[in-house]
Coordinates of N, CA, C and O in Angstrom, one line a residue:
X131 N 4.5 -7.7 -28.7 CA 5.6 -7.9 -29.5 C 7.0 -7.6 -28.8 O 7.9 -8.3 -28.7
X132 N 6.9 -6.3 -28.2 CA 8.4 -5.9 -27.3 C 8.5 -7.2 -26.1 O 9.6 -7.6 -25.7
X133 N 7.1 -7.9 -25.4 CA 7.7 -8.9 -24.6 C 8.6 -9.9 -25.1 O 9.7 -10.2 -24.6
X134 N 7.9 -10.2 -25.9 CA 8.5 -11.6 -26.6 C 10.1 -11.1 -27.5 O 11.0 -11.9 -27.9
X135 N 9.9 -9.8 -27.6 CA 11.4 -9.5 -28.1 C 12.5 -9.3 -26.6 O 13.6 -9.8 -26.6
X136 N 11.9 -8.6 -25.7 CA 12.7 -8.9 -25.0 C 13.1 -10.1 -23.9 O 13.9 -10.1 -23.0
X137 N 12.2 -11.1 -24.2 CA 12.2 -12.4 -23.2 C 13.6 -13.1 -24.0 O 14.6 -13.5 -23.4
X138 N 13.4 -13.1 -25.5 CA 14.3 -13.6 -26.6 C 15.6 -12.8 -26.3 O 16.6 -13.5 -26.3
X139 N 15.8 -11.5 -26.1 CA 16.7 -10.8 -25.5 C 17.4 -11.2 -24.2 O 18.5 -11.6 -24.0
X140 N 16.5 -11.0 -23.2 CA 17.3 -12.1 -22.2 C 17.4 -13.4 -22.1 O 18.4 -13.9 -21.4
X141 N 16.8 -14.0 -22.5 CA 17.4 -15.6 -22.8 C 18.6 -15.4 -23.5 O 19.6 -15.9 -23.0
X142 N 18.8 -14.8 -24.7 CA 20.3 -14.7 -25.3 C 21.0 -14.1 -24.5 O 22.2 -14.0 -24.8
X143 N 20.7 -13.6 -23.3 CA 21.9 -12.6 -22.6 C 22.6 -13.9 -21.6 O 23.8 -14.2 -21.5
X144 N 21.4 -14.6 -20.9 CA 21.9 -15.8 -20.1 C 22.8 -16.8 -21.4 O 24.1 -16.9 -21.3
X145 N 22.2 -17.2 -22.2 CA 22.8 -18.1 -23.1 C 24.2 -17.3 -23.3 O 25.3 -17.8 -23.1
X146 N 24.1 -16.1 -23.6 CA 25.8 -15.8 -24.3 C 27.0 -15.7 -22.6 O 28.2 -15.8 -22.6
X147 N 26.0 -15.6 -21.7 CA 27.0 -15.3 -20.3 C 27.1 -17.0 -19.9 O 27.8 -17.0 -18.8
X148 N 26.8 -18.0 -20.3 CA 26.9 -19.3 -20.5 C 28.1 -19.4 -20.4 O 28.9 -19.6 -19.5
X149 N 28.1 -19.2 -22.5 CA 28.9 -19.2 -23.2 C 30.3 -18.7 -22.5 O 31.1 -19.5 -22.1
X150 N 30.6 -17.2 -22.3 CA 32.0 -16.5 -22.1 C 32.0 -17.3 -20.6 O 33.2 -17.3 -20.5
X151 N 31.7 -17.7 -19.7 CA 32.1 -18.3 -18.5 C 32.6 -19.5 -18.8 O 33.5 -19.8 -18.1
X152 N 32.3 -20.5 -19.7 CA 33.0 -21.4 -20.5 C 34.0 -21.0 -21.7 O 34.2 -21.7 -22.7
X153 N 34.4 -20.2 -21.4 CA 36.1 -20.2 -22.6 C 36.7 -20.5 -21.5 O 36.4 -20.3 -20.3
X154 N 37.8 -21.0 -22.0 CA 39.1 -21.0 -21.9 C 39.6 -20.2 -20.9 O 39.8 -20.4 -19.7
X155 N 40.0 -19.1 -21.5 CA 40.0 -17.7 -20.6 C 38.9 -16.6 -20.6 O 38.1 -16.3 -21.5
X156 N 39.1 -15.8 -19.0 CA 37.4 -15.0 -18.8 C 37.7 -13.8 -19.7 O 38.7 -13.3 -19.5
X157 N 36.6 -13.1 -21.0 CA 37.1 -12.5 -21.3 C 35.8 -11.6 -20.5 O 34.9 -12.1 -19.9
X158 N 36.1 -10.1 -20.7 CA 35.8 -8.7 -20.0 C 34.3 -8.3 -21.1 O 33.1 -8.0 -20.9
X159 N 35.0 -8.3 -22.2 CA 33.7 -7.8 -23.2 C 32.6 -8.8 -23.5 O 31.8 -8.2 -24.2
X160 N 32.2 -10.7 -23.2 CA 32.0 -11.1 -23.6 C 31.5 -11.1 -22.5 O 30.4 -10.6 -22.8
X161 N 31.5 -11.3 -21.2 CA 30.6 -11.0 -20.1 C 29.9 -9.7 -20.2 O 28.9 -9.5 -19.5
X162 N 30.3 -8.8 -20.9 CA 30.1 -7.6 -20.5 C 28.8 -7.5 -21.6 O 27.6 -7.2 -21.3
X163 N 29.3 -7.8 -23.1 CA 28.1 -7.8 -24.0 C 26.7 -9.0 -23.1 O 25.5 -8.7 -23.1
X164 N 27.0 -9.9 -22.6 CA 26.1 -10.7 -22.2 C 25.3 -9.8 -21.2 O 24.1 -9.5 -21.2
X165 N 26.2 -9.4 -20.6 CA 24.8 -8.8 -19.2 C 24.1 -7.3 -20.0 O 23.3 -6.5 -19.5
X166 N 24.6 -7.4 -21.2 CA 24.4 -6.0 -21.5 C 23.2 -6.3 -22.4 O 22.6 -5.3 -22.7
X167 N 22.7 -7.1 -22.8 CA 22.1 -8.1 -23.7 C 20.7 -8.5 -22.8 O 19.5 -8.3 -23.1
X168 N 21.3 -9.2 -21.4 CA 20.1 -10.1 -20.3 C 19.4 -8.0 -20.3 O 18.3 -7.8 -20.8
X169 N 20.1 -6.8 -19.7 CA 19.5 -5.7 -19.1 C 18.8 -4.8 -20.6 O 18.1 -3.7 -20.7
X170 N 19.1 -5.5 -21.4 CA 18.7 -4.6 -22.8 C 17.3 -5.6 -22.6 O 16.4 -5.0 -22.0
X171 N 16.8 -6.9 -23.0 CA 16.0 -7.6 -22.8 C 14.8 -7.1 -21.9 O 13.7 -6.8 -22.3
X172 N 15.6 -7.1 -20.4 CA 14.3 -6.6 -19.5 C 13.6 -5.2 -19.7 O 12.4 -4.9 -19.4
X173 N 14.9 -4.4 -20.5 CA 14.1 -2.7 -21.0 C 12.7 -3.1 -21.7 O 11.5 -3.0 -21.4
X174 N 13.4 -3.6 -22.8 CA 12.4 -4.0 -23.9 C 11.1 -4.2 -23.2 O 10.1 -3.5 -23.3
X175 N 11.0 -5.7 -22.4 CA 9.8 -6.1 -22.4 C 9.0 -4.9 -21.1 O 7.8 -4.6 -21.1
X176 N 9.8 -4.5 -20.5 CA 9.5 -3.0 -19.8 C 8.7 -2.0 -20.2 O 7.7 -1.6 -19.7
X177 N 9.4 -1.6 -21.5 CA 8.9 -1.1 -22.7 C 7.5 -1.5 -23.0 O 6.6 -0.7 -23.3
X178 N 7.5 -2.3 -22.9 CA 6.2 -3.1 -24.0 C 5.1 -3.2 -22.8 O 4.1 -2.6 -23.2
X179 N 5.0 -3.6 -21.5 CA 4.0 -4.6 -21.0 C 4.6 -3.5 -19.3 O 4.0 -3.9 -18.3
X180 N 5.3 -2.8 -19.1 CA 5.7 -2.2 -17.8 C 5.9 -3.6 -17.0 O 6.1 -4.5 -17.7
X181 N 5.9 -3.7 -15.8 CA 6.1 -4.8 -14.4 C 6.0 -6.0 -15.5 O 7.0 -6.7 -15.6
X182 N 4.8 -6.1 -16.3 CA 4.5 -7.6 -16.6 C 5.2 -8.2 -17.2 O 5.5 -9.3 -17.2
X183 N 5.8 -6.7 -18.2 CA 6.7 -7.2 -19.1 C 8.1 -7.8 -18.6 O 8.4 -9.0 -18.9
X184 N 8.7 -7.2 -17.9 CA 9.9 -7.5 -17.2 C 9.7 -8.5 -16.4 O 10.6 -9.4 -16.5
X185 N 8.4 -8.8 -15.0 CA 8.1 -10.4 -14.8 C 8.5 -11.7 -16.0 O 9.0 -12.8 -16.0
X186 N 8.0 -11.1 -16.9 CA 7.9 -12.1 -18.3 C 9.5 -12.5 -19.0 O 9.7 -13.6 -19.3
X187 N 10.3 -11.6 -19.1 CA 11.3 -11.3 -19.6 C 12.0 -12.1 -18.4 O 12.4 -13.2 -18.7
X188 N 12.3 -11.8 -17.1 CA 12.8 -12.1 -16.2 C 12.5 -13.8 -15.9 O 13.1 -14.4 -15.1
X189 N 11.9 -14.2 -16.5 CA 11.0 -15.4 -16.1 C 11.8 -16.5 -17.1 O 12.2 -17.6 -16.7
X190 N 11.7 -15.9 -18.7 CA 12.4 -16.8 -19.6 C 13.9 -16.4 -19.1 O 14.5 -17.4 -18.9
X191 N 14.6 -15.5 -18.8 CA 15.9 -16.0 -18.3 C 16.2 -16.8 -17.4 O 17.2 -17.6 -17.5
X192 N 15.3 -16.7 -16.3 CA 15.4 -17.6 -14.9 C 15.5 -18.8 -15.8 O 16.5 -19.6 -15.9
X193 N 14.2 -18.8 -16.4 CA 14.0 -20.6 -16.7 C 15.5 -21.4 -17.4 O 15.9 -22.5 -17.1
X194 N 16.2 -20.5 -18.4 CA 17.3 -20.9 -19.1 C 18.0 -20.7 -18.3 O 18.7 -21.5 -18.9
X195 N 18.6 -20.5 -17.5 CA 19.5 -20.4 -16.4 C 19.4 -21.8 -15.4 O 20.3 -22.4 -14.9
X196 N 18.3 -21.9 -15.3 CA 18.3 -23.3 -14.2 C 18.1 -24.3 -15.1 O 18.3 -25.4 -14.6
X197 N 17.8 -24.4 -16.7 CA 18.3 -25.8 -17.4 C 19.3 -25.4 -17.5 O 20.0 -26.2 -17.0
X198 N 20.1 -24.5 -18.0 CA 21.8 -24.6 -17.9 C 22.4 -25.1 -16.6 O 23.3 -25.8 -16.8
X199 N 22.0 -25.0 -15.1 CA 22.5 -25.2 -13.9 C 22.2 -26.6 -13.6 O 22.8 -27.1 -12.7
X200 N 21.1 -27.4 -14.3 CA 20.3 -28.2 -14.1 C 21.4 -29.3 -15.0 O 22.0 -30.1 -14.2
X201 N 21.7 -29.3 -16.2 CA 22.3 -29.9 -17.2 C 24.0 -29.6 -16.7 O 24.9 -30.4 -16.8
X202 N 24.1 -28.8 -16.2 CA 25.4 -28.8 -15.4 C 25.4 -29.8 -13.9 O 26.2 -30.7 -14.0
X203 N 24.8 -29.8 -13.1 CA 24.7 -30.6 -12.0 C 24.5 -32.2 -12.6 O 25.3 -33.1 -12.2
X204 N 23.6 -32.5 -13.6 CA 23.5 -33.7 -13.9 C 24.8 -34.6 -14.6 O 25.0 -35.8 -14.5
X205 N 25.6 -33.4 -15.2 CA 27.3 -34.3 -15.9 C 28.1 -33.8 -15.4 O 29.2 -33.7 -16.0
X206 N 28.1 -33.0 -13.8 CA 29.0 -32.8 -13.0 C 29.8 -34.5 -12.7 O 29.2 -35.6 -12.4
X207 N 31.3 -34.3 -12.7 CA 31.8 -36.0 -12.6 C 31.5 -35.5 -10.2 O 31.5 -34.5 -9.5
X208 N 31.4 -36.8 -10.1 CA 31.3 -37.1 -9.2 C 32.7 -37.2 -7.9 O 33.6 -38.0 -7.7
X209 N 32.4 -36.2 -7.3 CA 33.8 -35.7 -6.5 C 33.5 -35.8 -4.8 O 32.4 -35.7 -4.2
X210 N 34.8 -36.1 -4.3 CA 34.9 -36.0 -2.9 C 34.2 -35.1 -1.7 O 34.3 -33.9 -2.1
X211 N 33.7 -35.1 -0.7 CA 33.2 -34.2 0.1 C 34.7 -33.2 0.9 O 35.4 -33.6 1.8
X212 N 34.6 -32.2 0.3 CA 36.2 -31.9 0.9 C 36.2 -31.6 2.5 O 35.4 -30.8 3.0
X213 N 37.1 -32.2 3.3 CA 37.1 -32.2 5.0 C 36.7 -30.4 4.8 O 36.8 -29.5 3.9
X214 N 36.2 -30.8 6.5 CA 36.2 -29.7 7.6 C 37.1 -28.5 7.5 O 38.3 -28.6 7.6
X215 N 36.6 -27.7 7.4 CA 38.1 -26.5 7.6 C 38.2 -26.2 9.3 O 37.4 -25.9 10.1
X216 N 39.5 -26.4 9.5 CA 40.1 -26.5 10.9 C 39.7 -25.0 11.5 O 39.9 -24.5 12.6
X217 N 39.2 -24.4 10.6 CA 39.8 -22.8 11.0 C 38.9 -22.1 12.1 O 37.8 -21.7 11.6
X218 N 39.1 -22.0 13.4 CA 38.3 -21.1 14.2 C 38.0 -19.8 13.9 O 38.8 -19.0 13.3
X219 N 36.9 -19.4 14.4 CA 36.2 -18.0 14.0 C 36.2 -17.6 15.9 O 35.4 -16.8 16.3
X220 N 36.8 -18.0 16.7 CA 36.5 -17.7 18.2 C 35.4 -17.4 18.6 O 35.2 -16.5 19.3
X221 N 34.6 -18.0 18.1 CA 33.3 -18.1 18.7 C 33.5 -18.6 20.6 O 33.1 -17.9 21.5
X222 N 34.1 -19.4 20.7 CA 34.0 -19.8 22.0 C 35.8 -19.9 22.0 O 36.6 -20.2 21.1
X223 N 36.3 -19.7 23.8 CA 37.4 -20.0 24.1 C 38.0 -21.0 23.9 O 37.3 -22.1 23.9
X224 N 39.6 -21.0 23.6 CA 40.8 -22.1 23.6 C 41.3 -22.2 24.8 O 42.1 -21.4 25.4
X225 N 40.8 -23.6 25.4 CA 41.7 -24.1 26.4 C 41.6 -23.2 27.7 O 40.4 -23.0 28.0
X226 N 42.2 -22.9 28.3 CA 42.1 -21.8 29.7 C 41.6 -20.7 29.4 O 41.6 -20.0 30.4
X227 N 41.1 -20.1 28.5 CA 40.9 -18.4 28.1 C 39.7 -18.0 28.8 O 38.8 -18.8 28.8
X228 N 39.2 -16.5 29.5 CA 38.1 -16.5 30.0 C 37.3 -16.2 28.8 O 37.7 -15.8 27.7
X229 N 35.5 -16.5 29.2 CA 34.6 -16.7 28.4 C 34.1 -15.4 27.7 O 33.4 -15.4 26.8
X230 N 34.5 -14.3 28.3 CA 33.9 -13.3 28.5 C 33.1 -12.8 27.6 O 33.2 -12.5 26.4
X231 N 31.7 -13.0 29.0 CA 30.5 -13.3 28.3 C 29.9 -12.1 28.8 O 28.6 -12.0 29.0
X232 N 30.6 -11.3 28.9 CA 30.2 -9.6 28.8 C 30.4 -9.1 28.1 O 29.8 -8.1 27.8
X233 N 31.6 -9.6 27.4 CA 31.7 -8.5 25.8 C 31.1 -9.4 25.1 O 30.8 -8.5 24.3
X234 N 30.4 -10.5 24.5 CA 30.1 -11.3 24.1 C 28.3 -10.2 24.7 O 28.1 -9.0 24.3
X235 N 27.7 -10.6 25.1 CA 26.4 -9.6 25.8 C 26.4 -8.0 24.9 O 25.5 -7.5 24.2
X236 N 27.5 -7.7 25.1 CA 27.4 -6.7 24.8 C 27.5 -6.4 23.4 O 27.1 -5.4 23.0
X237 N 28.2 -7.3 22.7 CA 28.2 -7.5 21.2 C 26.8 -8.1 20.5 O 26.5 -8.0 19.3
X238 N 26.2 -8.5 21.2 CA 24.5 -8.8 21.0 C 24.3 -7.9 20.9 O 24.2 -7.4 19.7
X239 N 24.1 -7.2 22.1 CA 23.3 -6.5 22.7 C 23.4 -4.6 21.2 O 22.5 -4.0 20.6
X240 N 24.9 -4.3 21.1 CA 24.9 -3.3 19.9 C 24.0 -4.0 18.9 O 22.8 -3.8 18.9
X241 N 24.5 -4.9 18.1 CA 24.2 -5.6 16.9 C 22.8 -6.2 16.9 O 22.4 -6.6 15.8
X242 N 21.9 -6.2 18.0 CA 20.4 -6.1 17.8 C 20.0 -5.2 18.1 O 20.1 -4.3 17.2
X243 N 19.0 -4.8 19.6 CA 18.6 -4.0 20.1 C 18.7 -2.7 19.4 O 17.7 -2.1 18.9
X244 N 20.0 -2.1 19.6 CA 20.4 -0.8 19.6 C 20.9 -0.6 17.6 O 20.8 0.6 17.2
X245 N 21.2 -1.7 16.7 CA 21.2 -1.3 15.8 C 19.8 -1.3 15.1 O 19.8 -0.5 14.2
X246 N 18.7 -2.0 15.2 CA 17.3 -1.7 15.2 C 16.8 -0.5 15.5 O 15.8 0.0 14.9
X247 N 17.6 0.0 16.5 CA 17.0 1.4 17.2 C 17.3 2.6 16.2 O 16.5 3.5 15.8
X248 N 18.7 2.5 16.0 CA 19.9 3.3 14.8 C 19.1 3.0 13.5 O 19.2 4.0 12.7
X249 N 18.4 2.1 13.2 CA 17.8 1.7 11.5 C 16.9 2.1 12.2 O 16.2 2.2 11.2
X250 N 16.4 2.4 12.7 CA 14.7 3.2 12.8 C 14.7 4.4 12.6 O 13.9 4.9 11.9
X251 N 15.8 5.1 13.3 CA 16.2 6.8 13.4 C 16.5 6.9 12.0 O 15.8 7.7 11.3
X252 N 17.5 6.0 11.3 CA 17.8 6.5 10.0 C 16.8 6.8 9.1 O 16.7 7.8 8.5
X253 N 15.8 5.7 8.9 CA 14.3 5.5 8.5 C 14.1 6.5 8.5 O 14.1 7.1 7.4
X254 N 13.6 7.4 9.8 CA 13.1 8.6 10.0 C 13.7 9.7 9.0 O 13.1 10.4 8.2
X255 N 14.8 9.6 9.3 CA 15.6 10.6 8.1 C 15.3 10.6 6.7 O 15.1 11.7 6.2
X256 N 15.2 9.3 6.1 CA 14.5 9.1 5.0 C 13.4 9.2 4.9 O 13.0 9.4 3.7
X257 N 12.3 9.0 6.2 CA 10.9 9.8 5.7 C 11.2 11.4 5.7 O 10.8 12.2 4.8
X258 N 11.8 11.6 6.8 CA 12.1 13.0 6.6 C 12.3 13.6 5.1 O 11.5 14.2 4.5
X259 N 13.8 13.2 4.5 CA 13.8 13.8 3.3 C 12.7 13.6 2.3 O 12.3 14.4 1.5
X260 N 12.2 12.3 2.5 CA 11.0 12.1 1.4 C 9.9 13.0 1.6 O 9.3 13.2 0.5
X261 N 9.3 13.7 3.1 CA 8.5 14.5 3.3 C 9.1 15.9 2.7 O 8.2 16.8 2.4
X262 N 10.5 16.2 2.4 CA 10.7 17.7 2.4 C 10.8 17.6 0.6 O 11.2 18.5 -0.1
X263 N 10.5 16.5 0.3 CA 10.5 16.4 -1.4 C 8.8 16.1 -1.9 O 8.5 15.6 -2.9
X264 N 7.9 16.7 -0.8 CA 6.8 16.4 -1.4 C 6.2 15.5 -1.4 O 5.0 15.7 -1.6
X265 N 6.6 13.9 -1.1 CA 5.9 12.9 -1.3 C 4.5 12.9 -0.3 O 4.3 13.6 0.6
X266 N 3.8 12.1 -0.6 CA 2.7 11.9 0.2 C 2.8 11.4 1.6 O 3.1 10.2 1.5
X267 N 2.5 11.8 3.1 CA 2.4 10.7 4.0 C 2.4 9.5 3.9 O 3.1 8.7 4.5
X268 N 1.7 9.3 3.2 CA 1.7 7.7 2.9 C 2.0 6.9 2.7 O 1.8 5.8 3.0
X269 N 3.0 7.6 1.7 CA 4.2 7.3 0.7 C 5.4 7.1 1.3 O 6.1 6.1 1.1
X270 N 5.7 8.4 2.2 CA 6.8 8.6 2.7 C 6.8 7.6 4.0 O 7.9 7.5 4.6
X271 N 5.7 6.9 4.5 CA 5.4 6.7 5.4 C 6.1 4.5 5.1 O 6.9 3.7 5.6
X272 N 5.4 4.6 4.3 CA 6.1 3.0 3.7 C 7.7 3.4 3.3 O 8.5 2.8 4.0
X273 N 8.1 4.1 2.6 CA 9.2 4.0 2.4 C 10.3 3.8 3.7 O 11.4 3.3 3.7
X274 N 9.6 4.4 4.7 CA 10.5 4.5 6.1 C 10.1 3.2 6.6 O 11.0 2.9 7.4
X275 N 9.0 2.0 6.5 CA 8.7 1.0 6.9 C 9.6 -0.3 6.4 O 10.2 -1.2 7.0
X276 N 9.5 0.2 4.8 CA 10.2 -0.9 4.3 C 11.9 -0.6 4.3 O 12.7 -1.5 4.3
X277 N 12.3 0.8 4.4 CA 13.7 0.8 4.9 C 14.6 0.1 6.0 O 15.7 -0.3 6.1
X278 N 13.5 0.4 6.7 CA 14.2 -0.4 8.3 C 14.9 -1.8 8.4 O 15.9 -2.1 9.1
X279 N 14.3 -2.4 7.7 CA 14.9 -4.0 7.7 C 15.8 -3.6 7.0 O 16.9 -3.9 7.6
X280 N 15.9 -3.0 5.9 CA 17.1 -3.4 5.0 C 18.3 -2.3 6.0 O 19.5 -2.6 6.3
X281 N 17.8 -1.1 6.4 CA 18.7 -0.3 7.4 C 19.7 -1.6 8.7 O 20.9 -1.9 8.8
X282 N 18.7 -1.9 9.3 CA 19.4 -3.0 10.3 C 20.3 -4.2 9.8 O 21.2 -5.0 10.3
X283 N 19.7 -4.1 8.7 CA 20.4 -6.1 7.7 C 22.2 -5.0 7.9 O 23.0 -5.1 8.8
X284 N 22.1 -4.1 6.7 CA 23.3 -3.1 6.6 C 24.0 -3.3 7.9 O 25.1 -3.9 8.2
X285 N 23.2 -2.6 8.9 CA 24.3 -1.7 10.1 C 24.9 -3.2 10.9 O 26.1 -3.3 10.9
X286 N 24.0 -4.3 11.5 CA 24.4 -5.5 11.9 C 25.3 -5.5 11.4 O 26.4 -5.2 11.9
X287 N 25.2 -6.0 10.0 CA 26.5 -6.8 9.4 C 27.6 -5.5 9.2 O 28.6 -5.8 8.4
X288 N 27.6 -4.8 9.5 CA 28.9 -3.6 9.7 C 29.3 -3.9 10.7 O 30.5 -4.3 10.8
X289 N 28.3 -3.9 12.3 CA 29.0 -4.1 13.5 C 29.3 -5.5 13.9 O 29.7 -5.9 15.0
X290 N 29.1 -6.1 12.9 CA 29.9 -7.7 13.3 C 30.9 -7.7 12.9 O 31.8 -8.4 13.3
X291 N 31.0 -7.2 12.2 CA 32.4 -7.2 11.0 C 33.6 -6.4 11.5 O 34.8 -6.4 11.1
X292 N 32.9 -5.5 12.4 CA 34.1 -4.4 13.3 C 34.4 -5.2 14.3 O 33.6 -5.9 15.0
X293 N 35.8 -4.9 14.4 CA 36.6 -5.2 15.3 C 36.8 -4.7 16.5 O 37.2 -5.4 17.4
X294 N 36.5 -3.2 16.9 CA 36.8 -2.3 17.5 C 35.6 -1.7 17.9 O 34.8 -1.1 17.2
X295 N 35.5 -1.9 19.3 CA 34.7 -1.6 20.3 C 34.0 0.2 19.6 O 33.1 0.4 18.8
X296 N 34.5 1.1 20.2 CA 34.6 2.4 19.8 C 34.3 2.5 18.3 O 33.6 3.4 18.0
X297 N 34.7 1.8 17.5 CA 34.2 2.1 15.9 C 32.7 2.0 15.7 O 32.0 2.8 15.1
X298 N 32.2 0.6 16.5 CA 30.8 -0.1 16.7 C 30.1 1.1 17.3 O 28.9 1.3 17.0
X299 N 30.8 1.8 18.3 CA 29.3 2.8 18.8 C 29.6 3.9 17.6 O 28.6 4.2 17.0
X300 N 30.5 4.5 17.2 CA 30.2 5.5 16.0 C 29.8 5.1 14.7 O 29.8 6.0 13.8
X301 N 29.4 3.5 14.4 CA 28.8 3.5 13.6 C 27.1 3.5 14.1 O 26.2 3.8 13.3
X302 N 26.8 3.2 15.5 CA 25.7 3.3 15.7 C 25.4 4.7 16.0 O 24.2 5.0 15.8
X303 N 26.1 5.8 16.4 CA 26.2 7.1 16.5 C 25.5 7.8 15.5 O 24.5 8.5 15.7
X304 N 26.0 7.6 14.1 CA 26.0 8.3 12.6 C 24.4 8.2 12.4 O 23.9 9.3 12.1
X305 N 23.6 7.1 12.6 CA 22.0 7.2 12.1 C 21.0 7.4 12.9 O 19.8 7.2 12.8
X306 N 21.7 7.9 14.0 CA 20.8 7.8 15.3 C 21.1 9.6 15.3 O 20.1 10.2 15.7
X307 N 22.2 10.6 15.0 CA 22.1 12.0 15.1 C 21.5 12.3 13.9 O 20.5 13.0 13.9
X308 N 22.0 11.5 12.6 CA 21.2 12.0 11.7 C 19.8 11.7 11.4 O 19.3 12.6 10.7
X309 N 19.1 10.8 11.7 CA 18.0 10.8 12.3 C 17.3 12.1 13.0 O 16.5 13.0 12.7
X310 N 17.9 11.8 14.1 CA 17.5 13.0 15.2 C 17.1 14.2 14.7 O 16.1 14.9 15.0
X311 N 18.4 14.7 13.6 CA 18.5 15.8 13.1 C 17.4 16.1 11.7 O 16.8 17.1 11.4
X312 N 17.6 14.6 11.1 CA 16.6 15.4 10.0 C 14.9 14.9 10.6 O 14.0 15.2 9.9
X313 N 14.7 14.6 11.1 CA 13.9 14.8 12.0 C 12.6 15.8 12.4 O 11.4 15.9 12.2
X314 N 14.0 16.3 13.5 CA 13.6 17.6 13.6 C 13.6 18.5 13.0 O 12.9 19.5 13.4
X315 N 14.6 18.6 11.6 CA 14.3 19.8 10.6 C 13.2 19.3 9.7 O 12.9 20.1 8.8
X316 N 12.5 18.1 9.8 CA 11.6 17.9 8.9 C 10.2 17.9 9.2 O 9.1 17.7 8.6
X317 N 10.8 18.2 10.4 CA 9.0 18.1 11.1 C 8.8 16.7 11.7 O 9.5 15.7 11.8
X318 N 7.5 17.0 11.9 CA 7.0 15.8 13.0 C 6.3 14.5 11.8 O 5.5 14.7 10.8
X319 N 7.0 12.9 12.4 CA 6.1 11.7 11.7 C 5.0 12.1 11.9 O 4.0 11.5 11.5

């Protein structure tokens, strides 16, 4: 009964966040009651059925959301391919400029290698703390596994996004001491 109450819950939360993105003007509480509506929904069937429930609940929103996006795409009026944007990102030199394909190397070279290395130390840190909270090896042991990727996704896209040579190694700095550090106050992987 709580599935089916809350599947009907998030479907009305998609259906009312429909709704308030189609007024006129965006209003604050009408988005606000909607998502408050789709996350009240998934409690419910949470409530009711744990994982399955909220798979289930999550599943009738999905579905109403892609016939709304579906029925949207089909009486979209039919519009121009808008040109190229002229705008360089300097990926490659203008005209005479050298290539320099050493800092270019070495901008790899942070942003893979070495921030993989930085998301692994951090990892450790987080098995570390998860070991000094009790968790089980095992436990703590995946948690540092599955961290990593999402550790490296983060630090990458920080050090591409930095401009400044010197900023890029003190962001790779910060998870590589504290690593080190909780670490070694946490004992040995």
């Amino acid at each position: 009964m709580l599935v089916a109450a809350g599947s009907i819950a998030s479907a009305g939360g998609v259906a009312l966040l429909r709704r308030a993105w189609n007024l006129p003007r965006r209003k604050a509480t009408a988005n606000g009651l909607a998502w408050a509506l789709l996350f009240a929904g998934v409690l419910i069937a949470g409530a009711g059925q744990g994982a399955w429930g909220v798979a289930i609940a999550s599943l009738a929103a999905m579905t109403l959301a892609a016939v709304f996006l579906g029925q949207a795409a089909w009486t979209a009026p039919a519009g121009r391919v808008p040109a190229a944007s002229q705008r360089r990102v300097h990926m490659l030199p203008e005209g005479q400029e050298p290539l320099r394909l050493g800092a270019r190397l070495m901008t790899f070279v942070i942003s893979v290698p070495l921030a993989f290395l930085a998301a692994t130390f951090a990892a450790f840190a987080l098995r570390a703390g998860a070991g000094a909270l009790g968790w089980a090896d095992a436990d703590a042991n995946v948690l540092a596994f599955m961290a990593v990727p999402i550790f490296w996704a983060l630090l990458a896209t920080i050090l591409l996004l930095e401009t400044r040579r010197m900023r890029q190694w003190v962001w790779l700095a910060l998870p590589l001491i504290g690593g080190t550090a909780a670490t070694l106050a946490g004992g040995s992987l």
